[in-house]
Tab-separated table of N, CA and C in Angstrom:
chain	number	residue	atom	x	y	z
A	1	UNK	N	-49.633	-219.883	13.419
A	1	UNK	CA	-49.296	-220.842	14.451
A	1	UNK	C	-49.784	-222.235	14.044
A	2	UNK	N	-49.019	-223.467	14.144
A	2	UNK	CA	-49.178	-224.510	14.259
A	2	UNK	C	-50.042	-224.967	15.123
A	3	UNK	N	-51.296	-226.016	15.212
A	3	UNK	CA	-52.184	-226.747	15.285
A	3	UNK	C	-51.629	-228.492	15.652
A	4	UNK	N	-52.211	-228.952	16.701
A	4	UNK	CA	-51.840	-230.241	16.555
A	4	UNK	C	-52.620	-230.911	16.154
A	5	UNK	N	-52.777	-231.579	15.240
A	5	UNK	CA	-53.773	-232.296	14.570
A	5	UNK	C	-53.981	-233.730	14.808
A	6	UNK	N	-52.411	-235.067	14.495
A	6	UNK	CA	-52.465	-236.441	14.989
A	6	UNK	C	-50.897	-236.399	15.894
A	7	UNK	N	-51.478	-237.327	16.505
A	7	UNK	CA	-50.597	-238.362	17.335
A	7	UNK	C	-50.037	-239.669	16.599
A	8	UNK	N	-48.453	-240.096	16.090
A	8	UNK	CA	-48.121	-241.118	15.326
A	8	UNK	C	-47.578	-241.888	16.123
A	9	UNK	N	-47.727	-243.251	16.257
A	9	UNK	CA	-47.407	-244.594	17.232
A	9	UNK	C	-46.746	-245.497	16.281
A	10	UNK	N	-45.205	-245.439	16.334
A	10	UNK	CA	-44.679	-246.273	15.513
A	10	UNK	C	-45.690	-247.802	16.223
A	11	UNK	N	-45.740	-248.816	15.172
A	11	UNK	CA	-46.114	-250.063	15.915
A	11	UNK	C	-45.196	-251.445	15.063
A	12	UNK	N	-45.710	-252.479	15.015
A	12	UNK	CA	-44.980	-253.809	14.379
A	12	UNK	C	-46.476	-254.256	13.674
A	13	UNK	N	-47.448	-253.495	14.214
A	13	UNK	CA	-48.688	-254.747	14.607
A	13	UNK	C	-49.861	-253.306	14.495
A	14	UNK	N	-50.161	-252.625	13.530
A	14	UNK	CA	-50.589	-251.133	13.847
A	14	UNK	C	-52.288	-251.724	14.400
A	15	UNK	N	-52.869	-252.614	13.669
A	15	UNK	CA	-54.507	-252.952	13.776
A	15	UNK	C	-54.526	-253.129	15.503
A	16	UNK	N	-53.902	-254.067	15.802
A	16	UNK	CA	-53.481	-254.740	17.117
A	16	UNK	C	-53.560	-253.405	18.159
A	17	UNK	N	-52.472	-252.758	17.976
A	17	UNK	CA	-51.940	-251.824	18.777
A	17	UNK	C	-52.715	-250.370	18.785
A	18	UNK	N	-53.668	-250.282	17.761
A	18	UNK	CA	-54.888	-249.531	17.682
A	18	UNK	C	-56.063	-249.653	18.252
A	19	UNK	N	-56.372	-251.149	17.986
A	19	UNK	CA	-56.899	-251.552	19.229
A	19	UNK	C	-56.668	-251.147	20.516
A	20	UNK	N	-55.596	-251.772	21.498
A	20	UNK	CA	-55.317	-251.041	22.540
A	20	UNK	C	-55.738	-249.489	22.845
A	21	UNK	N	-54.950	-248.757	21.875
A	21	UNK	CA	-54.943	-247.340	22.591
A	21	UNK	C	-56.681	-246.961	22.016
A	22	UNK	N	-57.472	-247.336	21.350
A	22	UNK	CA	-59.294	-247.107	21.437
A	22	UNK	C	-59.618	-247.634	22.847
A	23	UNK	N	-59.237	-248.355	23.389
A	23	UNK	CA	-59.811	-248.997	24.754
A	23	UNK	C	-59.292	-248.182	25.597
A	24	UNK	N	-57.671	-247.776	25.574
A	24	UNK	CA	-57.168	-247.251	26.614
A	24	UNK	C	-57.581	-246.056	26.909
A	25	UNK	N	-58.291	-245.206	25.795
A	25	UNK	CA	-58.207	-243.888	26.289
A	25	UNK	C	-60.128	-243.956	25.591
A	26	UNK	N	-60.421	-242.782	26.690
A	26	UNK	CA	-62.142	-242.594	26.976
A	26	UNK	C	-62.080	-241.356	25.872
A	27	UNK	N	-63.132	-241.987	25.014
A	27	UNK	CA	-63.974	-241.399	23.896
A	27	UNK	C	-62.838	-241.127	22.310
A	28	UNK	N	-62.459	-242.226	22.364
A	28	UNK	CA	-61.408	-243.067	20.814
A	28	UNK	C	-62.142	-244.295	20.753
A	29	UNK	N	-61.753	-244.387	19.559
A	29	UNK	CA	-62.425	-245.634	19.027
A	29	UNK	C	-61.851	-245.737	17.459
A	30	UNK	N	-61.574	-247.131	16.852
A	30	UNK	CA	-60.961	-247.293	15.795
A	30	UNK	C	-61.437	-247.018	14.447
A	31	UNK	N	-61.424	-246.134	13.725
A	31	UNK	CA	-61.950	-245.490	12.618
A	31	UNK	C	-62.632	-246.856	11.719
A	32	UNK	N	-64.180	-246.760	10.925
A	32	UNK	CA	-64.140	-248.199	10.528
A	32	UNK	C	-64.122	-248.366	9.236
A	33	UNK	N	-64.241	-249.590	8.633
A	33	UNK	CA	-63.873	-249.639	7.238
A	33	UNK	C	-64.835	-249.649	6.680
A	34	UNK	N	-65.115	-248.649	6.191
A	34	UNK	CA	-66.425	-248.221	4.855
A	34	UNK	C	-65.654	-248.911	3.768
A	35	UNK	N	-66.837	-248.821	2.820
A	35	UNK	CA	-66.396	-249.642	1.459
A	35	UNK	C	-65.323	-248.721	0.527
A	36	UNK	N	-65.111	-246.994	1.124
A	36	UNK	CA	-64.314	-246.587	0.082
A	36	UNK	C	-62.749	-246.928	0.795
A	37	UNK	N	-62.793	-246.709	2.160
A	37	UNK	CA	-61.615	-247.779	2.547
A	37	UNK	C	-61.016	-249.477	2.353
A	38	UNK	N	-62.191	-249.675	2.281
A	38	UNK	CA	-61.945	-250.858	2.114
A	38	UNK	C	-61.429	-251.103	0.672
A	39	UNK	N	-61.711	-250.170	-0.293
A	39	UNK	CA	-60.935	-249.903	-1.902
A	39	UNK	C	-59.905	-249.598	-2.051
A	40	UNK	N	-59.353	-248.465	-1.004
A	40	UNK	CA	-58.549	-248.018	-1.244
A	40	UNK	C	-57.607	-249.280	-0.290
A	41	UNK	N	-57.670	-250.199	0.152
A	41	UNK	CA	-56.712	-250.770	0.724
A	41	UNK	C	-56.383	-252.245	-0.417
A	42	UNK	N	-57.837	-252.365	-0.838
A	42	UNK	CA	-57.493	-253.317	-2.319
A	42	UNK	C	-56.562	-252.774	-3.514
A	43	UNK	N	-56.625	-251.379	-3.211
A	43	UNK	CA	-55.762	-251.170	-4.826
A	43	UNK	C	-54.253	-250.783	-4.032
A	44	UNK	N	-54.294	-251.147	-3.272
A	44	UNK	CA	-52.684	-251.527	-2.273
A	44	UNK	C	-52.351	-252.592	-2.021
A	45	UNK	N	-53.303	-253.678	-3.161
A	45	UNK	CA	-52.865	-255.256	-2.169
A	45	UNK	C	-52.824	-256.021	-0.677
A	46	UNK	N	-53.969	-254.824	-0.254
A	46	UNK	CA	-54.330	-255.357	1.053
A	46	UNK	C	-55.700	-255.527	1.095
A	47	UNK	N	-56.002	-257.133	1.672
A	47	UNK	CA	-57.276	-257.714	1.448
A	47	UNK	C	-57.886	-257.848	2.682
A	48	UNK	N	-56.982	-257.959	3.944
A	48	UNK	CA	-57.738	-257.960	5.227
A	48	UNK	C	-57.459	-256.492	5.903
A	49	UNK	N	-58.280	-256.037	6.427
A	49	UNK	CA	-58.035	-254.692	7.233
A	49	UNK	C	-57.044	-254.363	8.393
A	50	UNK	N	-56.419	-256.271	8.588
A	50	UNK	CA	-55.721	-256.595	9.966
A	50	UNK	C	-54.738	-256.214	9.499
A	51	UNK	N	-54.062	-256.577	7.908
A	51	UNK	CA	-53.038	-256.255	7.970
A	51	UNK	C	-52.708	-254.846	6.930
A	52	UNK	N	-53.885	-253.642	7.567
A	52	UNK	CA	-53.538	-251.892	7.420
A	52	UNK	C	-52.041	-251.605	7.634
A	53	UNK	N	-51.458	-251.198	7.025
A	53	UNK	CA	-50.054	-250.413	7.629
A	53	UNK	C	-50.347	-249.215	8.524
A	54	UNK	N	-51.417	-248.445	8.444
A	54	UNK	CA	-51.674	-247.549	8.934
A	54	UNK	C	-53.184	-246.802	9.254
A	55	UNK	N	-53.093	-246.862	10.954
A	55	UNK	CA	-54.789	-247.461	11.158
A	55	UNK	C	-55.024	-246.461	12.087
A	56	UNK	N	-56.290	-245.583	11.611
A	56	UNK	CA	-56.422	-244.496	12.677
A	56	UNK	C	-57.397	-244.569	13.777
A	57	UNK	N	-56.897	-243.661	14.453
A	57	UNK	CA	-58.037	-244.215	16.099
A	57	UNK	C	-58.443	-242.930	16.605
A	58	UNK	N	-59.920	-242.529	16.485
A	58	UNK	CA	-60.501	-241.529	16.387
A	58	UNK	C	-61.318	-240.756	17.512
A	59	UNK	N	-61.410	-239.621	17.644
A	59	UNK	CA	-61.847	-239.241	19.169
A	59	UNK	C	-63.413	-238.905	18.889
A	60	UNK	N	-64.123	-239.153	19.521
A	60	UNK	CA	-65.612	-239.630	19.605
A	60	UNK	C	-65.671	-237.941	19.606
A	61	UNK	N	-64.911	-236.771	20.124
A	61	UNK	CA	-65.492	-235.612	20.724
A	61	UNK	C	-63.904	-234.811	20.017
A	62	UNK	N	-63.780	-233.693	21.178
A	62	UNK	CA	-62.329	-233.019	20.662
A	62	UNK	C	-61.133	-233.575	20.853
A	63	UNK	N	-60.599	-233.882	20.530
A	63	UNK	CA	-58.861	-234.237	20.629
A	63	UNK	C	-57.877	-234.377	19.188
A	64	UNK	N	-56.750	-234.645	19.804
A	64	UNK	CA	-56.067	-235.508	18.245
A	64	UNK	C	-56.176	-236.577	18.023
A	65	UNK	N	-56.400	-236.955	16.648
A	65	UNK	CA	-56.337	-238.305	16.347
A	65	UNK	C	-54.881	-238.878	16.525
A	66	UNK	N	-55.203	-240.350	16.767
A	66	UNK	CA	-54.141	-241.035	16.757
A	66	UNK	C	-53.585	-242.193	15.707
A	67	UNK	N	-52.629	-242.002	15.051
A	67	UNK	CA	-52.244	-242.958	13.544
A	67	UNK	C	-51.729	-244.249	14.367
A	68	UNK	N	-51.605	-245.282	14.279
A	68	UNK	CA	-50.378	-246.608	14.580
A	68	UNK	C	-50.293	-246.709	13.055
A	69	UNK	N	-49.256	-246.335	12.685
A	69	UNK	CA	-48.231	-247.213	11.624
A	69	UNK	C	-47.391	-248.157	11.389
A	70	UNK	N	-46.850	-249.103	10.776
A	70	UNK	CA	-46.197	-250.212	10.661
A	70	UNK	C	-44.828	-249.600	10.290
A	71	UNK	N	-44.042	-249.669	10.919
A	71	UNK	CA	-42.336	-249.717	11.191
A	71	UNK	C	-41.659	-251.039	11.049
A	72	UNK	N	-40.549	-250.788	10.343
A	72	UNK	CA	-40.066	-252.480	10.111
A	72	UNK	C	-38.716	-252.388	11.386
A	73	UNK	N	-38.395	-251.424	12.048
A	73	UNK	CA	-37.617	-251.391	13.376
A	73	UNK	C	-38.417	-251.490	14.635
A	74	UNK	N	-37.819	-252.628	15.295
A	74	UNK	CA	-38.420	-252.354	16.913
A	74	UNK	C	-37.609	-251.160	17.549
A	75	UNK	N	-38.578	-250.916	18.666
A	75	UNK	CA	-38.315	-249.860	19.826
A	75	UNK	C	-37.269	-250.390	20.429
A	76	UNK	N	-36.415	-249.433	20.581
A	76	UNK	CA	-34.717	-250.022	20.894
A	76	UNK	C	-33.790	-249.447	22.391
A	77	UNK	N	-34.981	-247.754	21.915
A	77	UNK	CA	-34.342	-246.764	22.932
A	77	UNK	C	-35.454	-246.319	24.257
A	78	UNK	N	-35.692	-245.715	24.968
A	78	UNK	CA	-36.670	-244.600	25.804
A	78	UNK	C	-37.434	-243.800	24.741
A	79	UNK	N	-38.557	-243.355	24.758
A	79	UNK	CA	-38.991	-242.614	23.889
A	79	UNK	C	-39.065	-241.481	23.887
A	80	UNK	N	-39.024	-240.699	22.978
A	80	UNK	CA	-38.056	-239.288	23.424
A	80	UNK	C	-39.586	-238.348	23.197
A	81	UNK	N	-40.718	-238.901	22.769
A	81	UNK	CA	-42.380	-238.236	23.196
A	81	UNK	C	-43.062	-238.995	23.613
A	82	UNK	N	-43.969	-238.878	24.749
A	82	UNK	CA	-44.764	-239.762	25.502
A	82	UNK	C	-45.962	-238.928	25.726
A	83	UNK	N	-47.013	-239.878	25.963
A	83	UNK	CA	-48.366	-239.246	26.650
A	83	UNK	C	-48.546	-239.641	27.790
A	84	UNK	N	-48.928	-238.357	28.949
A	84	UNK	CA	-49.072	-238.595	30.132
A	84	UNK	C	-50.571	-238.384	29.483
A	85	UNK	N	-51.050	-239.498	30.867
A	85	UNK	CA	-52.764	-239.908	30.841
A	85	UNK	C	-53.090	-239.318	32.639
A	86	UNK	N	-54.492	-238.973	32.567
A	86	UNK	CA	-54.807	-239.014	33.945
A	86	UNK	C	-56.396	-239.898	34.040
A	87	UNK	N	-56.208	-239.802	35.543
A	87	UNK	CA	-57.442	-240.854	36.014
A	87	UNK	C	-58.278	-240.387	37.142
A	88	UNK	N	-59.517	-241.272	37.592
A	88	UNK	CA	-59.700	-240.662	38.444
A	88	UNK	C	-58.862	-241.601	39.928
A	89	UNK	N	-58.449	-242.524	39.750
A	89	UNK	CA	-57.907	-244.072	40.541
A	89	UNK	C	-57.098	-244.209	39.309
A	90	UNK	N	-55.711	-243.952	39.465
A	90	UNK	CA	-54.151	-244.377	39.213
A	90	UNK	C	-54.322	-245.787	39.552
A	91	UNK	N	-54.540	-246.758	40.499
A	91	UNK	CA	-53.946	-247.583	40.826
A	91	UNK	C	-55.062	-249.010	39.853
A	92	UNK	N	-56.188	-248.590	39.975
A	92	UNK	CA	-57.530	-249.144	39.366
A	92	UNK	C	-57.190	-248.834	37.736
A	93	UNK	N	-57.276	-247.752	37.345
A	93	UNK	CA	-56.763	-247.327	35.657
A	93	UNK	C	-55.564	-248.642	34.984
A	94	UNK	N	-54.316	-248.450	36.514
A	94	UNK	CA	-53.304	-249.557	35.760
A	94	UNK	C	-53.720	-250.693	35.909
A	95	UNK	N	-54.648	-251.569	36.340
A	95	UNK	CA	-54.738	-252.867	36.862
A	95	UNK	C	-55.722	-252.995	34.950
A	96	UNK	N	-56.717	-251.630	34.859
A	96	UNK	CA	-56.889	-251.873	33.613
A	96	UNK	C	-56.385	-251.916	32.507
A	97	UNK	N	-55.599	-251.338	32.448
A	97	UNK	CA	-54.589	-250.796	31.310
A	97	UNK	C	-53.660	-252.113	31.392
A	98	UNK	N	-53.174	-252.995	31.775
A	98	UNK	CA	-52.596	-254.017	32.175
A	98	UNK	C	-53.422	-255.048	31.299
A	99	UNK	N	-54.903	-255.243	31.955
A	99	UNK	CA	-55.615	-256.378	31.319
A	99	UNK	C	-55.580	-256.355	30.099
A	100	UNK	N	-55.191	-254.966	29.101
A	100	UNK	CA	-55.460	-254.638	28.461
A	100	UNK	C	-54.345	-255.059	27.303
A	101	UNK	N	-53.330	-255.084	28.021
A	101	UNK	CA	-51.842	-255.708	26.997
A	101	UNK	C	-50.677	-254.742	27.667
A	102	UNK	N	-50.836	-253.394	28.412
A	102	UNK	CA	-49.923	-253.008	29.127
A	102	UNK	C	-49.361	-253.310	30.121
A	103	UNK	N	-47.771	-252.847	30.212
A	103	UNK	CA	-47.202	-253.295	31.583
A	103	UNK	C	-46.779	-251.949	32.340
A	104	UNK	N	-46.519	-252.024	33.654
A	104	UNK	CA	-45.900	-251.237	34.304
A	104	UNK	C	-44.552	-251.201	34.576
A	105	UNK	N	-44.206	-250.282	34.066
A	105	UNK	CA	-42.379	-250.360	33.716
A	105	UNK	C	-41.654	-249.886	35.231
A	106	UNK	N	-42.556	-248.121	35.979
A	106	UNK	CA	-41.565	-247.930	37.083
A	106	UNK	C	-42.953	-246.924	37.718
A	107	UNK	N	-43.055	-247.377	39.584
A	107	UNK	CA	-44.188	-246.282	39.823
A	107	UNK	C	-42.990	-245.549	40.653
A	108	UNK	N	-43.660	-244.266	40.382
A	108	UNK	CA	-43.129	-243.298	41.537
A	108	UNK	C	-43.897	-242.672	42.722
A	109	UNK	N	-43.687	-241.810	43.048
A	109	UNK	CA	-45.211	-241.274	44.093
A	109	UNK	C	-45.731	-240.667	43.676
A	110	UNK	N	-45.990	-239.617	42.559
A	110	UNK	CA	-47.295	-238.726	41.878
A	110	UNK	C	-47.480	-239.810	40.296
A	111	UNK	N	-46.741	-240.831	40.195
A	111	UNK	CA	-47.281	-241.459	38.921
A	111	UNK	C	-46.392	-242.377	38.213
A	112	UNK	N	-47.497	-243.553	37.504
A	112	UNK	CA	-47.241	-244.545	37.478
A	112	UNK	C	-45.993	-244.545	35.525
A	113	UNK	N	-44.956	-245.195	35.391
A	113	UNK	CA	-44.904	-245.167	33.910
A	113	UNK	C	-44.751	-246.793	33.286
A	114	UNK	N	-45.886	-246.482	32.442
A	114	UNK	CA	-46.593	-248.030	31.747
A	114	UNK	C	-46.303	-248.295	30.305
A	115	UNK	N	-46.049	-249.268	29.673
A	115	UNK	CA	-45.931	-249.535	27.913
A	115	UNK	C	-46.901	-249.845	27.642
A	116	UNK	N	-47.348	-249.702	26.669
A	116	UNK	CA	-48.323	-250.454	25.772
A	116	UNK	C	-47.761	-251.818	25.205
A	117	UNK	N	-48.562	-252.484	24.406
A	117	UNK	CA	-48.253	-253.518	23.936
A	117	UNK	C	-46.930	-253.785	23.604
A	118	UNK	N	-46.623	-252.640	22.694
A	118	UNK	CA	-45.660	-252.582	21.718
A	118	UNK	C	-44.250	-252.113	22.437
A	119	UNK	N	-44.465	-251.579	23.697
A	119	UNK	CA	-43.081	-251.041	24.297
A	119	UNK	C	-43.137	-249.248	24.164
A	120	UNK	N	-44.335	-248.863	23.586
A	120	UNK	CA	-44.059	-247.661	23.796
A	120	UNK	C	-44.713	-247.029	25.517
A	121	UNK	N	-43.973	-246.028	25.962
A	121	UNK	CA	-43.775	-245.759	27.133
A	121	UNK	C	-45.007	-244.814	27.431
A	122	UNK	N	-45.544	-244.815	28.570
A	122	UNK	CA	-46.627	-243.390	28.614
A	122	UNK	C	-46.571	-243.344	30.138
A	123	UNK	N	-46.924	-241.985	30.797
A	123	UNK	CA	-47.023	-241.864	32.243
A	123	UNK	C	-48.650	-242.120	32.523
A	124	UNK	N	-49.186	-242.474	33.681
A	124	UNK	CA	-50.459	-242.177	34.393
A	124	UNK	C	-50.177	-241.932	35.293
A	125	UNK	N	-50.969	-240.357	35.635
A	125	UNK	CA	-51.542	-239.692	36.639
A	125	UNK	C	-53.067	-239.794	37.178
A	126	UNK	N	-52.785	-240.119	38.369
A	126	UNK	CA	-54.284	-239.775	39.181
A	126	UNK	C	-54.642	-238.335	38.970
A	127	UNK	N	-55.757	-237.868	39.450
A	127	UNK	CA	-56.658	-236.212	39.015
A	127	UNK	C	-55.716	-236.086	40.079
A	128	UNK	N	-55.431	-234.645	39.978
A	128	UNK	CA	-55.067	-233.906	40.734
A	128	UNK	C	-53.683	-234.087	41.005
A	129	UNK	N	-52.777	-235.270	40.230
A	129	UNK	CA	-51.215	-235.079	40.536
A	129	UNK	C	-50.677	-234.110	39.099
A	130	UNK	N	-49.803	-233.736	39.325
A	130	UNK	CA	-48.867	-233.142	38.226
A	130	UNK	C	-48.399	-234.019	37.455
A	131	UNK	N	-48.771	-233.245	36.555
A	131	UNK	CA	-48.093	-234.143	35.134
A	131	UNK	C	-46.592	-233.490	34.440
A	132	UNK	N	-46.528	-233.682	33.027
A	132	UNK	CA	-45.219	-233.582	32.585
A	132	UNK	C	-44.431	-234.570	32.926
A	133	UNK	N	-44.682	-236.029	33.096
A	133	UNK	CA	-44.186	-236.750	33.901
A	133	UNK	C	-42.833	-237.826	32.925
């Protein structure tokens, strides 16, 4: 049986947009650049870490990691995989998630659906609503 291991976030902007989702979600945080990374991105012709093609964002505890990669297409369509998030305050979570570079695209009554920076789509749920959203 298959294992899920990462989560991939097409992005335009992967450092940027890695950012975001370490803030957005409790106990991630952006993997950091040790000196053997920092080599391996010199013998790729990349001298600042900002501009990584591909930047991972790491869970402090159990989960999947999450990649943002650099795509030379913008988001065009609906996204056909999303992450529903929950909270304990839906309405408090989006006001953060907002400050944060997200918008709120459409609320319904068990949950809110928000973009990230970049246009990719995700649901939030308060505890205790149903997800699959």
């Amino acid at each position: 049986m298959a294992r899920l291991r990462d989560i991939v976030i097409d992005a335009a902007h992967p450092a940027s947009l890695a950012r975001f989702w370490a803030a957005a979600l409790d106990g991630y945080a952006v993997a950091p650049y040790d000196d053997a990374e920092l080599a391996r991105l010199a013998a790729n012709g990349i001298t600042d870490p900002e501009d990584d093609p591909t930047v991972l964002v790491e869970p402090t505890g159990p989960g999947p990691r999450l990649w943002c990669q650099r795509v030379p297409e913008r988001r065009r369509v609906k996204n056909r995989v999303h992450l529903d998030m929950t909270c304990a305050d839906r309405d408090a979570e989006a006001d953060r998630l907002a400050a944060l570079g997200a918008r709120v695209v459409t609320r319904y009554p068990t949950h809110l659906v928000l973009a990230d920076p970049e246009g990719n789509e995700f649901c939030l749920f308060g505890t205790g609503e149903a997800a699959a959203g």
